[in-house]
């Protein structure tokens, strides 16, 4: 290929407008109910009833899955199109409230700290160390002291497997993941299992982690 006259664009995650376009033009093949391991972790570490914030909820599939298991759910996404579709798909009377919200926006956030947070496939859309730390700090702001964060995201099982992408999952090693979250959280449980159950689509290795927010860990304001 000929050498480009322009430098490559820096890696970054998609913004809200780009995610709106993605939901408008793409069949969200990654959007499916979680496999049983997530239910097992929740039952062990944060059994219902409790209030869960589903960060980056997309079309609301995981939020509805949580509500079906007797959790009260606030679900947020910065894509207005995703939230509109999530509300349309959610039955009346469901214990899910949806908010259009960028969780990484500067303070103050319009939501109080929650006892339990969940991100399924959100941190792994952050392709750089800086973006991963920014997201982890946002989760710390949204989490009560001693509260829990359940993370599900693409896992690189070796340095050779690690791959950064600006428009898809970024496979991170355990070391890279811990570097992003350790200023504010400690790991209580860490398991490797498939992200989903669709052969050839979502059956890739994912990290299932339960993290506790440190009560005495100050937020950075870099």
XYZ file of N, CA and C in Angstrom:
666
model
N 0.846 -1.190 0.000
C 0.000 0.000 0.000
C 0.881 1.238 0.000
N 0.478 2.300 -0.709
C 1.274 3.509 -0.717
C 1.268 4.167 0.652
N 2.345 4.861 0.942
C 2.444 5.558 2.218
C 1.474 6.735 2.242
N 0.711 6.851 3.337
C -0.254 7.933 3.456
C 0.459 9.244 3.747
N -0.050 10.322 3.160
C 0.504 11.642 3.432
C 0.021 12.182 4.773
N -0.982 11.553 5.338
C -1.552 12.032 6.587
C -1.278 11.021 7.694
N -0.918 11.498 8.876
C -0.686 10.559 9.980
C -1.969 9.848 10.372
N -1.831 8.639 10.915
C -3.000 7.880 11.353
C -3.701 8.622 12.491
N -5.028 8.541 12.495
C -5.788 9.180 13.560
C -5.508 8.460 14.877
N -5.423 9.201 15.978
C -5.180 8.550 17.256
C -6.342 7.649 17.646
N -6.030 6.563 18.343
C -7.081 5.661 18.791
C -7.989 6.371 19.781
N -9.273 6.139 19.641
C -10.249 6.708 20.574
C -11.515 5.879 20.489
N -12.336 5.966 21.515
C -13.632 5.301 21.487
C -14.612 6.125 20.669
N -15.698 5.488 20.231
C -16.717 6.194 19.464
C -17.468 7.166 20.365
N -17.878 8.295 19.789
C -18.673 9.241 20.561
C -20.160 8.924 20.408
N -21.002 9.721 21.068
C -22.440 9.425 21.091
C -23.043 9.466 19.692
N -22.640 10.442 18.893
C -23.178 10.556 17.539
C -22.803 9.334 16.705
N -21.571 8.871 16.854
C -21.131 7.690 16.108
C -21.861 6.435 16.572
N -22.142 6.328 17.862
C -22.922 5.182 18.332
C -24.365 5.265 17.832
N -24.924 6.457 17.765
C -26.260 6.602 17.174
C -26.276 6.041 15.761
N -25.260 6.391 14.977
C -25.174 5.888 13.599
C -25.002 4.378 13.580
N -24.213 3.847 14.529
C -24.005 2.400 14.598
C -25.322 1.680 14.849
N -26.108 2.175 15.810
C -27.390 1.533 16.109
C -28.382 1.711 14.969
N -28.238 2.780 14.186
C -29.153 3.004 13.061
C -28.832 2.103 11.874
N -27.565 1.707 11.738
C -27.148 1.023 10.517
C -26.704 -0.415 10.716
N -26.621 -0.863 11.962
C -26.038 -2.170 12.251
C -26.995 -3.022 13.064
N -27.074 -4.296 12.698
C -27.742 -5.261 13.560
C -26.804 -5.558 14.728
N -27.204 -5.175 15.926
C -26.320 -5.278 17.093
C -26.158 -6.747 17.499
N -25.307 -7.451 16.766
C -25.156 -8.897 16.976
C -24.584 -9.214 18.348
N -23.890 -8.232 18.962
C -23.320 -8.463 20.289
C -24.374 -8.351 21.390
N -25.562 -7.865 21.055
C -26.585 -7.580 22.063
C -27.381 -8.848 22.348
N -27.058 -9.499 23.447
C -27.744 -10.719 23.852
C -27.728 -10.810 25.364
N -28.571 -11.649 25.915
C -28.581 -11.836 27.356
C -27.248 -12.433 27.822
N -26.809 -12.050 29.016
C -25.536 -12.576 29.518
C -25.608 -14.078 29.762
N -24.461 -14.749 29.729
C -24.419 -16.171 30.071
C -24.574 -16.362 31.576
N -24.781 -17.590 32.028
C -25.083 -17.843 33.449
C -24.028 -17.356 34.423
N -22.763 -17.261 34.018
C -21.716 -16.881 34.959
C -21.988 -15.517 35.587
N -22.553 -14.590 34.841
C -22.825 -13.274 35.413
C -23.913 -13.375 36.475
N -24.942 -14.162 36.211
C -25.966 -14.376 37.216
C -25.400 -15.010 38.479
N -24.472 -15.940 38.299
C -23.847 -16.591 39.453
C -23.066 -15.585 40.296
N -22.299 -14.722 39.636
C -21.509 -13.728 40.361
C -22.395 -12.738 41.104
N -23.461 -12.293 40.444
C -24.376 -11.370 41.106
C -25.043 -12.017 42.308
N -25.490 -13.257 42.153
C -26.148 -13.952 43.256
C -25.201 -14.148 44.435
N -23.921 -14.346 44.144
C -22.946 -14.583 45.205
C -22.543 -13.299 45.915
N -22.335 -12.222 45.146
C -21.762 -11.004 45.724
C -22.791 -9.892 45.962
N -23.890 -9.875 45.234
C -24.888 -8.806 45.373
C -26.272 -9.354 45.046
N -26.788 -10.250 45.885
C -28.103 -10.838 45.596
C -29.201 -9.784 45.655
N -30.287 -10.002 44.916
C -31.412 -9.068 44.971
C -32.122 -9.180 46.323
N -32.875 -8.138 46.708
C -33.083 -6.924 45.922
C -31.986 -5.901 46.203
N -31.494 -5.264 45.190
C -30.578 -4.138 45.324
C -30.711 -3.301 44.066
N -30.179 -2.088 44.091
C -30.301 -1.156 42.983
C -29.018 -1.199 42.166
N -29.126 -1.500 40.888
C -27.980 -1.639 39.993
C -28.000 -0.531 38.956
N -26.853 0.084 38.733
C -26.685 1.016 37.614
C -26.010 0.264 36.482
N -26.721 0.111 35.365
C -26.192 -0.537 34.166
C -25.618 0.559 33.273
N -24.294 0.671 33.245
C -23.603 1.747 32.525
C -23.343 1.308 31.089
N -23.734 2.173 30.138
C -23.586 1.815 28.733
C -24.532 0.694 28.365
N -25.804 0.888 28.685
C -26.796 -0.193 28.600
C -27.193 -0.551 27.180
N -26.865 0.291 26.199
C -27.248 -0.021 24.827
C -28.743 -0.174 24.673
N -29.173 -1.282 24.129
C -30.590 -1.519 23.848
C -31.356 -2.068 25.047
N -30.703 -2.139 26.190
C -31.403 -2.495 27.429
C -31.558 -3.979 27.699
N -30.910 -4.826 26.922
C -31.083 -6.273 27.100
C -30.617 -6.729 28.481
N -29.443 -6.279 28.897
C -28.937 -6.681 30.203
C -29.760 -6.049 31.322
N -30.207 -4.815 31.134
C -31.043 -4.157 32.146
C -32.332 -4.935 32.375
N -32.966 -5.370 31.297
C -34.198 -6.159 31.448
C -33.907 -7.517 32.068
N -32.777 -8.100 31.729
C -32.351 -9.367 32.325
C -32.182 -9.212 33.828
N -31.604 -8.103 34.268
C -31.458 -7.829 35.698
C -32.817 -7.664 36.368
N -33.710 -6.897 35.726
C -35.042 -6.675 36.305
C -35.802 -7.988 36.449
N -35.620 -8.892 35.499
C -36.277 -10.198 35.577
C -35.760 -11.018 36.762
N -34.609 -10.644 37.296
C -34.026 -11.343 38.446
C -34.209 -10.546 39.740
N -35.195 -9.659 39.745
C -35.633 -8.934 40.945
C -34.706 -7.803 41.366
N -33.849 -7.320 40.447
C -33.076 -6.121 40.725
C -33.860 -4.891 40.281
N -33.679 -3.789 40.993
C -34.129 -2.487 40.514
C -32.987 -1.894 39.711
N -33.282 -1.392 38.506
C -32.216 -1.031 37.577
C -32.386 0.401 37.082
N -31.316 1.164 37.162
C -31.189 2.395 36.396
C -30.197 2.100 35.288
N -30.583 2.350 34.060
C -29.748 2.017 32.908
C -29.445 3.298 32.135
N -28.175 3.514 31.813
C -27.799 4.747 31.121
C -26.929 4.443 29.916
N -27.022 5.335 28.940
C -26.185 5.275 27.747
C -26.120 6.677 27.183
N -25.000 7.016 26.534
C -24.931 8.366 25.962
C -25.489 8.431 24.539
N -25.982 7.308 24.023
C -26.621 7.283 22.714
C -28.130 7.464 22.869
N -28.670 8.619 22.489
C -30.121 8.802 22.587
C -30.899 7.764 21.792
N -30.367 7.362 20.649
C -31.072 6.371 19.831
C -31.165 5.037 20.565
N -30.078 4.628 21.226
C -30.099 3.376 21.974
C -31.129 3.434 23.099
N -31.177 4.550 23.806
C -32.122 4.675 24.915
C -33.559 4.670 24.410
N -33.826 5.329 23.310
C -35.195 5.301 22.748
C -35.609 3.873 22.433
N -34.708 3.108 21.814
C -35.036 1.731 21.448
C -35.154 0.857 22.698
N -34.289 1.099 23.695
C -34.378 0.334 24.934
C -35.714 0.558 25.618
N -36.164 1.796 25.666
C -37.466 2.084 26.274
C -38.597 1.406 25.500
N -38.485 1.395 24.166
C -39.526 0.771 23.354
C -39.602 -0.721 23.625
N -38.457 -1.353 23.875
C -38.412 -2.801 24.076
C -38.776 -3.229 25.501
N -38.868 -2.290 26.413
C -39.061 -2.624 27.819
C -40.538 -2.607 28.182
N -41.067 -3.692 28.728
C -42.497 -3.747 29.064
C -42.870 -2.699 30.105
N -44.082 -2.214 30.008
C -44.598 -1.286 31.012
C -44.571 -1.962 32.380
N -44.198 -1.195 33.381
C -44.135 -1.739 34.728
C -42.828 -2.414 35.080
N -41.912 -2.513 34.129
C -40.620 -3.120 34.410
C -39.832 -2.242 35.381
N -39.017 -2.862 36.218
C -38.235 -2.129 37.223
C -36.953 -1.566 36.631
N -37.061 -0.938 35.454
C -35.915 -0.332 34.786
C -36.248 1.116 34.474
N -35.345 2.022 34.845
C -35.430 3.428 34.480
C -34.253 3.753 33.571
N -34.531 4.414 32.449
C -33.481 4.726 31.480
C -33.116 6.206 31.527
N -31.814 6.473 31.361
C -31.304 7.836 31.334
C -30.322 7.990 30.172
N -30.433 9.103 29.437
C -29.398 9.461 28.465
C -28.296 10.158 29.247
N -27.130 9.531 29.335
C -26.076 10.040 30.204
C -24.716 9.539 29.737
N -23.772 10.454 29.661
C -22.373 10.094 29.448
C -21.729 9.953 30.819
N -21.452 8.733 31.219
C -20.931 8.474 32.564
C -19.568 9.105 32.784
N -18.825 9.384 31.715
C -17.491 9.960 31.864
C -17.494 11.475 31.772
N -18.686 12.097 31.689
C -18.760 13.554 31.621
C -18.224 14.167 32.913
N -17.731 15.404 32.850
C -17.212 16.051 34.062
C -18.288 16.160 35.138
N -17.847 16.235 36.381
C -18.763 16.435 37.497
C -19.514 17.745 37.338
N -20.705 17.895 37.935
C -21.381 16.855 38.707
C -22.249 15.978 37.813
N -22.330 14.701 38.146
C -23.237 13.794 37.452
C -24.620 13.876 38.086
N -25.689 13.727 37.293
C -27.043 13.897 37.828
C -27.594 12.682 38.551
N -26.724 11.705 38.862
C -27.172 10.503 39.564
C -26.398 10.362 40.869
N -27.037 9.860 41.909
C -26.324 9.620 43.165
C -25.450 8.368 43.043
N -24.496 8.193 43.942
C -23.712 6.945 43.923
C -24.612 5.727 44.162
N -24.259 4.633 43.507
C -25.052 3.402 43.570
C -24.311 2.334 44.365
N -25.060 1.385 44.946
C -24.406 0.290 45.651
C -23.781 -0.737 44.722
N -24.343 -0.862 43.503
C -23.852 -1.857 42.545
C -23.842 -1.234 41.153
N -22.722 -1.379 40.459
C -22.594 -0.949 39.069
C -22.324 -2.172 38.196
N -22.738 -2.073 36.945
C -22.437 -3.118 35.967
C -22.047 -2.465 34.660
N -20.908 -2.887 34.112
C -20.634 -2.570 32.708
C -20.374 -3.880 31.991
N -21.123 -4.106 30.958
C -20.937 -5.306 30.141
C -20.576 -4.850 28.729
N -19.281 -4.924 28.432
C -18.831 -4.553 27.105
C -18.657 -3.070 26.905
N -18.393 -2.306 27.979
C -18.203 -0.857 27.835
C -16.732 -0.491 27.994
N -16.109 -0.910 29.095
C -14.689 -0.602 29.260
C -13.876 -1.094 28.074
N -14.265 -2.213 27.501
C -13.459 -2.741 26.396
C -13.637 -1.968 25.092
N -14.495 -0.949 25.078
C -14.548 -0.052 23.921
C -13.563 1.103 24.075
N -12.851 1.161 25.189
C -11.842 2.199 25.426
C -10.488 1.661 24.967
N -9.913 2.200 23.900
C -8.750 1.565 23.293
C -7.398 2.012 23.839
N -7.365 2.954 24.773
C -6.088 3.446 25.285
C -6.075 3.404 26.807
N -4.876 3.436 27.365
C -4.746 3.440 28.819
C -5.458 4.653 29.414
N -5.315 5.809 28.783
C -5.945 7.027 29.302
C -7.467 6.889 29.329
N -8.051 6.372 28.256
C -9.510 6.215 28.230
C -9.971 5.180 29.249
N -9.215 4.113 29.418
C -9.599 3.098 30.398
C -9.569 3.672 31.812
N -8.544 4.447 32.129
C -8.479 5.054 33.460
C -9.591 6.071 33.653
N -9.895 6.835 32.609
C -10.988 7.810 32.701
C -12.309 7.110 32.992
N -12.543 5.978 32.324
C -13.779 5.237 32.567
C -13.798 4.664 33.982
N -12.683 4.112 34.435
C -12.634 3.545 35.785
C -12.874 4.627 36.832
N -12.324 5.811 36.626
C -12.564 6.906 37.574
C -14.035 7.299 37.569
N -14.664 7.306 36.394
C -16.098 7.606 36.315
C -16.900 6.569 37.093
N -16.520 5.306 36.980
C -17.219 4.274 37.741
C -17.035 4.495 39.243
N -15.870 4.961 39.646
C -15.646 5.253 41.061
C -16.542 6.387 41.541
N -16.761 7.393 40.698
C -17.647 8.493 41.082
C -19.082 8.014 41.235
N -19.466 7.033 40.435
C -20.844 6.531 40.450
C -21.089 5.457 41.501
N -20.031 4.993 42.146
C -20.134 3.874 43.075
C -20.011 4.369 44.518
N -20.870 3.868 45.385
C -20.758 4.187 46.811
C -19.448 3.644 47.373
N -18.906 4.302 48.385
C -17.776 3.677 49.089
C -18.159 2.277 49.558
N -17.289 1.328 49.289
C -17.508 -0.092 49.576
C -18.552 -0.736 48.662
N -19.044 0.000 47.655
C -19.951 -0.584 46.678
C -19.212 -1.479 45.699
N -19.961 -2.139 44.827
C -19.395 -3.133 43.915
C -19.572 -2.722 42.458
N -18.564 -3.057 41.657
C -18.611 -2.887 40.202
C -18.415 -4.266 39.582
N -19.402 -4.710 38.809
C -19.313 -5.943 38.040
C -18.903 -5.576 36.617
N -17.745 -6.048 36.213
C -17.213 -5.741 34.879
C -17.175 -6.991 34.024
N -17.625 -6.856 32.794
C -17.500 -7.916 31.796
C -16.886 -7.302 30.551
N -15.745 -7.808 30.119
C -15.101 -7.230 28.947
C -14.083 -8.163 28.336
N -13.704 -7.858 27.106
C -12.806 -8.701 26.330
C -11.480 -8.906 27.057
N -11.018 -10.146 27.072
C -9.802 -10.510 27.807
C -8.746 -11.042 26.854
N -7.557 -10.443 26.919
C -6.397 -11.006 26.234
C -5.714 -11.956 27.199
N -5.556 -13.197 26.799
C -4.972 -14.195 27.687
C -3.454 -14.225 27.601
N -2.888 -13.432 26.700
C -1.439 -13.270 26.602
C -1.159 -11.909 25.983
N 0.084 -11.442 26.115
C 0.444 -10.161 25.507
C 0.252 -10.206 24.000
N 0.490 -11.363 23.403
C 0.363 -11.490 21.950
C -1.091 -11.351 21.498
N -2.025 -11.682 22.394
C -3.440 -11.604 22.044
C -4.013 -10.199 22.178
N -3.298 -9.315 22.861
C -3.822 -7.974 23.117
C -3.982 -7.227 21.798
N -5.113 -6.569 21.663
C -5.413 -5.851 20.431
C -6.245 -4.631 20.772
N -5.807 -3.462 20.313
C -6.559 -2.236 20.499
C -7.267 -1.882 19.207
N -8.544 -1.543 19.322
C -9.331 -1.104 18.185
C -10.124 0.120 18.595
N -10.345 1.023 17.661
C -11.095 2.236 17.984
C -12.592 2.028 17.826
N -13.011 0.959 17.177
C -14.451 0.779 16.939
C -14.924 -0.621 17.299
N -14.263 -1.239 18.268
C -14.670 -2.568 18.689
C -13.982 -2.942 19.978
N -14.152 -4.171 20.438
C -13.537 -4.559 21.709
C -12.018 -4.419 21.693
N -11.470 -3.903 22.783
C -10.026 -3.856 22.985
C -9.667 -4.954 23.974
N -8.991 -5.977 23.493
C -8.610 -7.100 24.344
C -7.452 -6.659 25.236
N -7.678 -6.629 26.538
C -6.653 -6.173 27.464
C -6.167 -7.329 28.321
N -4.890 -7.278 28.656
C -4.334 -8.265 29.563
C -4.807 -7.957 30.978
N -4.626 -8.922 31.867
C -4.998 -8.690 33.265
C -4.191 -7.527 33.842
N -2.919 -7.436 33.484
C -2.089 -6.342 33.981
C -2.613 -4.980 33.520
N -2.996 -4.880 32.249
C -3.520 -3.625 31.729
C -4.834 -3.264 32.401
N -5.696 -4.253 32.603
C -6.964 -4.008 33.275
C -6.730 -3.517 34.698
N -5.879 -4.195 35.450
C -5.635 -3.813 36.839
C -5.006 -2.426 36.931
N -4.179 -2.089 35.988
C -3.570 -0.755 35.988
C -4.636 0.335 35.868
N -5.698 0.042 35.125
C -6.766 1.037 34.935
C -7.635 1.190 36.165
N -7.908 0.103 36.874
C -8.915 0.147 37.936
C -8.335 0.283 39.337
N -7.070 -0.066 39.531
C -6.528 -0.181 40.886
C -6.454 1.115 41.681
N -6.421 2.304 41.060
C -6.434 3.495 41.917
C -7.683 3.624 42.773
N -8.784 2.985 42.380
C -10.056 3.186 43.082
C -10.727 1.887 43.531
N -10.348 0.761 42.971
C -11.048 -0.503 43.235
C -10.059 -1.615 43.570
N -10.549 -2.579 44.358
C -9.820 -3.816 44.582
C -10.647 -4.967 44.027
N -9.977 -5.996 43.564
C -10.632 -7.143 42.934
C -11.047 -8.155 43.995
N -12.326 -8.526 43.982
C -12.851 -9.566 44.867
C -12.954 -10.916 44.173
N -13.216 -10.903 42.869
C -13.420 -12.148 42.123
C -13.028 -11.878 40.684
N -12.375 -12.835 40.052
C -11.895 -12.666 38.679
C -11.981 -14.013 37.976
N -12.786 -14.066 36.920
C -12.968 -15.321 36.189
C -12.909 -15.049 34.687
N -12.561 -16.064 33.931
C -12.540 -15.994 32.469
C -13.602 -16.937 31.924
N -14.455 -16.414 31.058
C -15.488 -17.220 30.400
C -15.854 -16.513 29.100
N -16.681 -17.157 28.284
C -17.101 -16.526 27.039
C -17.947 -15.288 27.326
N -17.804 -14.281 26.474
C -18.610 -13.065 26.615
C -20.086 -13.385 26.406
N -20.376 -14.179 25.392
C -21.751 -14.559 25.085
C -21.814 -15.977 24.573
N -22.939 -16.309 23.980
C -23.160 -17.699 23.583
C -23.393 -17.864 22.086
N -23.141 -16.845 21.301
C -23.333 -16.954 19.850
C -22.019 -17.395 19.205
N -22.020 -18.610 18.696
C -20.807 -19.173 18.107
C -20.308 -18.288 16.968
N -19.036 -17.945 17.045
C -18.431 -17.129 16.015
C -18.754 -15.653 16.103
N -19.562 -15.248 17.066
C -19.954 -13.840 17.206
C -19.553 -13.291 18.573
N -19.980 -13.956 19.631
C -19.677 -13.457 20.975
C -19.012 -14.495 21.867
N -18.603 -15.607 21.311
C -18.014 -16.661 22.141
C -16.497 -16.496 22.266
N -16.056 -15.265 22.489
C -14.637 -15.000 22.713
C -14.400 -14.767 24.205
N -13.149 -14.915 24.608
C -12.806 -14.871 26.024
C -13.084 -13.496 26.619
N -13.741 -13.510 27.764
C -14.058 -12.273 28.466
C -13.659 -12.401 29.927
N -13.390 -11.245 30.497
C -13.032 -11.141 31.908
C -14.279 -10.780 32.702
N -14.617 -11.591 33.693
C -15.727 -11.311 34.601
C -15.104 -10.957 35.955
N -15.259 -9.710 36.369
C -14.568 -9.232 37.557
C -15.564 -8.554 38.493
N -15.440 -8.866 39.777
C -16.180 -8.158 40.817
C -15.173 -7.290 41.561
N -15.430 -5.978 41.596
C -14.511 -5.035 42.219
C -15.221 -4.270 43.333
N -14.482 -3.965 44.386
C -15.028 -3.174 45.483
C -14.394 -1.776 45.477
N -15.254 -0.791 45.607
C -14.802 0.604 45.667
C -14.165 0.862 47.022
N -12.928 1.352 47.021
C -12.255 1.653 48.273
C -12.892 2.842 48.975
N -13.213 2.677 50.246
C -13.869 3.743 50.991
C -12.946 4.924 51.232
N -11.637 4.687 51.235
C -10.701 5.742 51.563
C -9.856 6.171 50.375
N -10.343 5.886 49.175
C -9.567 6.208 47.974
C -10.140 7.445 47.312
N -9.355 8.504 47.273
C -9.813 9.769 46.700
C -9.827 9.685 45.186
N -10.761 10.424 44.600
C -10.797 10.526 43.161
C -9.728 11.489 42.687
N -9.133 11.165 41.553
C -8.180 12.078 40.957
C -8.931 13.082 40.098
N -8.399 14.233 39.977
C -8.993 15.269 39.130
C -7.907 15.853 38.254
N -7.339 14.988 37.423
C -6.221 15.398 36.572
C -6.710 16.354 35.487
